[in-house]
PDB file of N, CA and C in Angstrom:
ATOM      1  N   MET A   1     -12.029  -3.452   1.404  1.00  0.00           N
ATOM      2  CA  MET A   1     -11.933  -4.885   1.202  1.00  0.00           C
ATOM      3  C   MET A   1     -13.309  -5.418   0.808  1.00  0.00           C
ATOM      4  N   SER A   2     -13.306  -6.384  -0.021  1.00  0.00           N
ATOM      5  CA  SER A   2     -14.568  -6.959  -0.456  1.00  0.00           C
ATOM      6  C   SER A   2     -15.098  -7.906   0.615  1.00  0.00           C
ATOM      7  N   ASN A   3     -16.377  -8.171   0.535  1.00  0.00           N
ATOM      8  CA  ASN A   3     -16.983  -9.108   1.482  1.00  0.00           C
ATOM      9  C   ASN A   3     -16.931 -10.536   0.958  1.00  0.00           C
ATOM     10  N   ASP A   4     -16.395 -10.718  -0.229  1.00  0.00           N
ATOM     11  CA  ASP A   4     -16.301 -12.029  -0.854  1.00  0.00           C
ATOM     12  C   ASP A   4     -15.139 -12.817  -0.246  1.00  0.00           C
ATOM     13  N   LYS A   5     -15.447 -13.827   0.527  1.00  0.00           N
ATOM     14  CA  LYS A   5     -14.421 -14.629   1.199  1.00  0.00           C
ATOM     15  C   LYS A   5     -13.613 -15.464   0.211  1.00  0.00           C
ATOM     16  N   ASN A   6     -14.088 -15.583  -1.028  1.00  0.00           N
ATOM     17  CA  ASN A   6     -13.385 -16.375  -2.029  1.00  0.00           C
ATOM     18  C   ASN A   6     -12.482 -15.530  -2.918  1.00  0.00           C
ATOM     19  N   ASN A   7     -12.305 -14.270  -2.588  1.00  0.00           N
ATOM     20  CA  ASN A   7     -11.461 -13.398  -3.380  1.00  0.00           C
ATOM     21  C   ASN A   7     -10.006 -13.825  -3.194  1.00  0.00           C
ATOM     22  N   LEU A   8      -9.430 -14.426  -4.216  1.00  0.00           N
ATOM     23  CA  LEU A   8      -8.079 -14.986  -4.111  1.00  0.00           C
ATOM     24  C   LEU A   8      -7.014 -13.916  -3.926  1.00  0.00           C
ATOM     25  N   LEU A   9      -7.178 -12.766  -4.558  1.00  0.00           N
ATOM     26  CA  LEU A   9      -6.196 -11.696  -4.409  1.00  0.00           C
ATOM     27  C   LEU A   9      -6.169 -11.186  -2.973  1.00  0.00           C
ATOM     28  N   GLU A  10      -7.342 -10.978  -2.397  1.00  0.00           N
ATOM     29  CA  GLU A  10      -7.404 -10.532  -1.001  1.00  0.00           C
ATOM     30  C   GLU A  10      -6.788 -11.557  -0.068  1.00  0.00           C
ATOM     31  N   SER A  11      -7.108 -12.798  -0.286  1.00  0.00           N
ATOM     32  CA  SER A  11      -6.575 -13.867   0.552  1.00  0.00           C
ATOM     33  C   SER A  11      -5.052 -13.898   0.467  1.00  0.00           C
ATOM     34  N   TRP A  12      -4.526 -13.808  -0.743  1.00  0.00           N
ATOM     35  CA  TRP A  12      -3.080 -13.814  -0.945  1.00  0.00           C
ATOM     36  C   TRP A  12      -2.441 -12.608  -0.261  1.00  0.00           C
ATOM     37  N   MET A  13      -3.040 -11.427  -0.450  1.00  0.00           N
ATOM     38  CA  MET A  13      -2.501 -10.206   0.127  1.00  0.00           C
ATOM     39  C   MET A  13      -2.493 -10.269   1.656  1.00  0.00           C
ATOM     40  N   LEU A  14      -3.566 -10.748   2.246  1.00  0.00           N
ATOM     41  CA  LEU A  14      -3.627 -10.840   3.705  1.00  0.00           C
ATOM     42  C   LEU A  14      -2.587 -11.816   4.249  1.00  0.00           C
ATOM     43  N   GLN A  15      -2.357 -12.905   3.537  1.00  0.00           N
ATOM     44  CA  GLN A  15      -1.312 -13.847   3.951  1.00  0.00           C
ATOM     45  C   GLN A  15       0.061 -13.177   3.928  1.00  0.00           C
ATOM     46  N   ARG A  16       0.341 -12.416   2.866  1.00  0.00           N
ATOM     47  CA  ARG A  16       1.631 -11.716   2.773  1.00  0.00           C
ATOM     48  C   ARG A  16       1.769 -10.671   3.878  1.00  0.00           C
ATOM     49  N   LEU A  17       0.697  -9.923   4.168  1.00  0.00           N
ATOM     50  CA  LEU A  17       0.746  -8.928   5.243  1.00  0.00           C
ATOM     51  C   LEU A  17       0.997  -9.589   6.593  1.00  0.00           C
ATOM     52  N   LYS A  18       0.381 -10.741   6.804  1.00  0.00           N
ATOM     53  CA  LYS A  18       0.609 -11.463   8.058  1.00  0.00           C
ATOM     54  C   LYS A  18       2.061 -11.915   8.171  1.00  0.00           C
ATOM     55  N   GLN A  19       2.651 -12.332   7.062  1.00  0.00           N
ATOM     56  CA  GLN A  19       4.051 -12.748   7.082  1.00  0.00           C
ATOM     57  C   GLN A  19       4.974 -11.570   7.392  1.00  0.00           C
ATOM     58  N   VAL A  20       4.713 -10.425   6.772  1.00  0.00           N
ATOM     59  CA  VAL A  20       5.534  -9.237   7.039  1.00  0.00           C
ATOM     60  C   VAL A  20       5.341  -8.790   8.479  1.00  0.00           C
ATOM     61  N   GLU A  21       4.105  -8.816   8.944  1.00  0.00           N
ATOM     62  CA  GLU A  21       3.806  -8.441  10.329  1.00  0.00           C
ATOM     63  C   GLU A  21       4.582  -9.327  11.306  1.00  0.00           C
ATOM     64  N   ALA A  22       4.582 -10.625  11.048  1.00  0.00           N
ATOM     65  CA  ALA A  22       5.303 -11.551  11.926  1.00  0.00           C
ATOM     66  C   ALA A  22       6.808 -11.290  11.882  1.00  0.00           C
ATOM     67  N   ALA A  23       7.330 -11.016  10.704  1.00  0.00           N
ATOM     68  CA  ALA A  23       8.768 -10.752  10.577  1.00  0.00           C
ATOM     69  C   ALA A  23       9.163  -9.482  11.314  1.00  0.00           C
ATOM     70  N   LEU A  24       8.333  -8.459  11.245  1.00  0.00           N
ATOM     71  CA  LEU A  24       8.672  -7.180  11.876  1.00  0.00           C
ATOM     72  C   LEU A  24       8.307  -7.124  13.358  1.00  0.00           C
ATOM     73  N   ALA A  25       7.658  -8.145  13.851  1.00  0.00           N
ATOM     74  CA  ALA A  25       7.305  -8.162  15.275  1.00  0.00           C
ATOM     75  C   ALA A  25       8.550  -8.240  16.153  1.00  0.00           C
ATOM     76  N   HIS A  26       9.627  -8.782  15.618  1.00  0.00           N
ATOM     77  CA  HIS A  26      10.842  -9.000  16.409  1.00  0.00           C
ATOM     78  C   HIS A  26      12.052  -8.230  15.897  1.00  0.00           C
ATOM     79  N   ARG A  27      11.828  -7.376  14.909  1.00  0.00           N
ATOM     80  CA  ARG A  27      12.945  -6.573  14.391  1.00  0.00           C
ATOM     81  C   ARG A  27      12.413  -5.295  13.757  1.00  0.00           C
ATOM     82  N   GLU A  28      13.298  -4.359  13.567  1.00  0.00           N
ATOM     83  CA  GLU A  28      12.905  -3.050  13.046  1.00  0.00           C
ATOM     84  C   GLU A  28      12.933  -2.987  11.521  1.00  0.00           C
ATOM     85  N   TRP A  29      13.856  -3.715  10.907  1.00  0.00           N
ATOM     86  CA  TRP A  29      14.045  -3.654   9.460  1.00  0.00           C
ATOM     87  C   TRP A  29      13.806  -5.024   8.835  1.00  0.00           C
ATOM     88  N   LEU A  30      13.485  -5.052   7.549  1.00  0.00           N
ATOM     89  CA  LEU A  30      13.163  -6.306   6.877  1.00  0.00           C
ATOM     90  C   LEU A  30      14.376  -7.199   6.616  1.00  0.00           C
ATOM     91  N   VAL A  31      15.526  -6.612   6.284  1.00  0.00           N
ATOM     92  CA  VAL A  31      16.672  -7.402   5.842  1.00  0.00           C
ATOM     93  C   VAL A  31      17.916  -7.093   6.675  1.00  0.00           C
ATOM     94  N   ASP A  32      18.537  -8.111   7.204  1.00  0.00           N
ATOM     95  CA  ASP A  32      19.871  -8.024   7.802  1.00  0.00           C
ATOM     96  C   ASP A  32      20.017  -6.992   8.920  1.00  0.00           C
ATOM     97  N   GLY A  33      18.929  -6.688   9.621  1.00  0.00           N
ATOM     98  CA  GLY A  33      18.999  -5.790  10.764  1.00  0.00           C
ATOM     99  C   GLY A  33      19.321  -4.347  10.446  1.00  0.00           C
ATOM    100  N   GLN A  34      19.192  -3.974   9.171  1.00  0.00           N
ATOM    101  CA  GLN A  34      19.473  -2.590   8.807  1.00  0.00           C
ATOM    102  C   GLN A  34      18.520  -2.112   7.716  1.00  0.00           C
ATOM    103  N   PHE A  35      18.372  -0.803   7.643  1.00  0.00           N
ATOM    104  CA  PHE A  35      17.524  -0.185   6.631  1.00  0.00           C
ATOM    105  C   PHE A  35      18.041  -0.548   5.244  1.00  0.00           C
ATOM    106  N   SER A  36      17.111  -0.935   4.349  1.00  0.00           N
ATOM    107  CA  SER A  36      17.521  -1.353   3.005  1.00  0.00           C
ATOM    108  C   SER A  36      16.454  -0.975   1.984  1.00  0.00           C
ATOM    109  N   ALA A  37      16.731  -1.296   0.743  1.00  0.00           N
ATOM    110  CA  ALA A  37      15.768  -1.055  -0.329  1.00  0.00           C
ATOM    111  C   ALA A  37      14.460  -1.805  -0.072  1.00  0.00           C
ATOM    112  N   ALA A  38      14.522  -2.936   0.590  1.00  0.00           N
ATOM    113  CA  ALA A  38      13.306  -3.700   0.898  1.00  0.00           C
ATOM    114  C   ALA A  38      12.338  -2.868   1.732  1.00  0.00           C
ATOM    115  N   ASP A  39      12.859  -2.114   2.680  1.00  0.00           N
ATOM    116  CA  ASP A  39      12.008  -1.263   3.512  1.00  0.00           C
ATOM    117  C   ASP A  39      11.380  -0.147   2.681  1.00  0.00           C
ATOM    118  N   ILE A  40      12.150   0.423   1.772  1.00  0.00           N
ATOM    119  CA  ILE A  40      11.633   1.481   0.899  1.00  0.00           C
ATOM    120  C   ILE A  40      10.548   0.930  -0.008  1.00  0.00           C
ATOM    121  N   LEU A  41      10.791  -0.234  -0.598  1.00  0.00           N
ATOM    122  CA  LEU A  41       9.809  -0.833  -1.504  1.00  0.00           C
ATOM    123  C   LEU A  41       8.502  -1.164  -0.795  1.00  0.00           C
ATOM    124  N   MET A  42       8.561  -1.576   0.450  1.00  0.00           N
ATOM    125  CA  MET A  42       7.341  -1.893   1.197  1.00  0.00           C
ATOM    126  C   MET A  42       6.475  -0.661   1.422  1.00  0.00           C
ATOM    127  N   THR A  43       7.071   0.519   1.523  1.00  0.00           N
ATOM    128  CA  THR A  43       6.250   1.715   1.747  1.00  0.00           C
ATOM    129  C   THR A  43       5.311   1.948   0.583  1.00  0.00           C
ATOM    130  N   ASP A  44       5.764   1.714  -0.643  1.00  0.00           N
ATOM    131  CA  ASP A  44       4.885   1.870  -1.801  1.00  0.00           C
ATOM    132  C   ASP A  44       3.730   0.883  -1.752  1.00  0.00           C
ATOM    133  N   VAL A  45       4.014  -0.346  -1.399  1.00  0.00           N
ATOM    134  CA  VAL A  45       2.978  -1.381  -1.323  1.00  0.00           C
ATOM    135  C   VAL A  45       1.926  -1.016  -0.283  1.00  0.00           C
ATOM    136  N   LEU A  46       2.363  -0.513   0.862  1.00  0.00           N
ATOM    137  CA  LEU A  46       1.436  -0.246   1.960  1.00  0.00           C
ATOM    138  C   LEU A  46       0.538   0.957   1.719  1.00  0.00           C
ATOM    139  N   TRP A  47       0.823   1.756   0.703  1.00  0.00           N
ATOM    140  CA  TRP A  47      -0.047   2.890   0.375  1.00  0.00           C
ATOM    141  C   TRP A  47      -1.209   2.490  -0.531  1.00  0.00           C
ATOM    142  N   ILE A  48      -1.214   1.289  -1.056  1.00  0.00           N
ATOM    143  CA  ILE A  48      -2.306   0.829  -1.915  1.00  0.00           C
ATOM    144  C   ILE A  48      -3.581   0.786  -1.080  1.00  0.00           C
ATOM    145  N   PRO A  49      -4.665   1.417  -1.561  1.00  0.00           N
ATOM    146  CA  PRO A  49      -5.905   1.478  -0.770  1.00  0.00           C
ATOM    147  C   PRO A  49      -6.393   0.127  -0.264  1.00  0.00           C
ATOM    148  N   MET A  50      -6.268  -0.931  -1.065  1.00  0.00           N
ATOM    149  CA  MET A  50      -6.736  -2.242  -0.620  1.00  0.00           C
ATOM    150  C   MET A  50      -5.930  -2.707   0.589  1.00  0.00           C
ATOM    151  N   VAL A  51      -4.647  -2.418   0.592  1.00  0.00           N
ATOM    152  CA  VAL A  51      -3.805  -2.811   1.722  1.00  0.00           C
ATOM    153  C   VAL A  51      -4.170  -1.990   2.947  1.00  0.00           C
ATOM    154  N   MET A  52      -4.388  -0.695   2.759  1.00  0.00           N
ATOM    155  CA  MET A  52      -4.744   0.172   3.880  1.00  0.00           C
ATOM    156  C   MET A  52      -6.067  -0.255   4.507  1.00  0.00           C
ATOM    157  N   ALA A  53      -6.974  -0.782   3.695  1.00  0.00           N
ATOM    158  CA  ALA A  53      -8.280  -1.212   4.191  1.00  0.00           C
ATOM    159  C   ALA A  53      -8.241  -2.604   4.814  1.00  0.00           C
ATOM    160  N   ALA A  54      -7.101  -3.268   4.757  1.00  0.00           N
ATOM    161  CA  ALA A  54      -6.999  -4.651   5.229  1.00  0.00           C
ATOM    162  C   ALA A  54      -7.127  -4.779   6.733  1.00  0.00           C
ATOM    163  N   GLY A  55      -6.919  -3.702   7.446  1.00  0.00           N
ATOM    164  CA  GLY A  55      -7.043  -3.775   8.892  1.00  0.00           C
ATOM    165  C   GLY A  55      -5.773  -3.349   9.579  1.00  0.00           C
ATOM    166  N   SER A  56      -5.673  -3.752  10.811  1.00  0.00           N
ATOM    167  CA  SER A  56      -4.586  -3.305  11.664  1.00  0.00           C
ATOM    168  C   SER A  56      -3.376  -4.225  11.573  1.00  0.00           C
ATOM    169  N   PHE A  57      -2.302  -3.692  11.049  1.00  0.00           N
ATOM    170  CA  PHE A  57      -1.007  -4.353  11.028  1.00  0.00           C
ATOM    171  C   PHE A  57      -0.019  -3.332  11.575  1.00  0.00           C
ATOM    172  N   PRO A  58       0.038  -3.172  12.896  1.00  0.00           N
ATOM    173  CA  PRO A  58       0.770  -2.063  13.503  1.00  0.00           C
ATOM    174  C   PRO A  58       2.262  -2.009  13.225  1.00  0.00           C
ATOM    175  N   THR A  59       2.912  -3.120  13.004  1.00  0.00           N
ATOM    176  CA  THR A  59       4.353  -3.046  12.789  1.00  0.00           C
ATOM    177  C   THR A  59       4.732  -2.908  11.330  1.00  0.00           C
ATOM    178  N   THR A  60       3.753  -2.991  10.427  1.00  0.00           N
ATOM    179  CA  THR A  60       4.059  -2.860   9.003  1.00  0.00           C
ATOM    180  C   THR A  60       3.682  -1.529   8.460  1.00  0.00           C
TER     181      THR A  60
END
């Protein structure tokens, strides 16, 4: 992650990760209480190095 606090992409990404983290805090799957394509698609996103460097998001 960059040290630039004005990096709009980082800011946007961290907001999205926080939203996913909050959604998964109370359920196991993203959509309708069951495994779906949404869960599969998120795995690709979470492998991006910038996302991995974002910090601790234990439920995502």
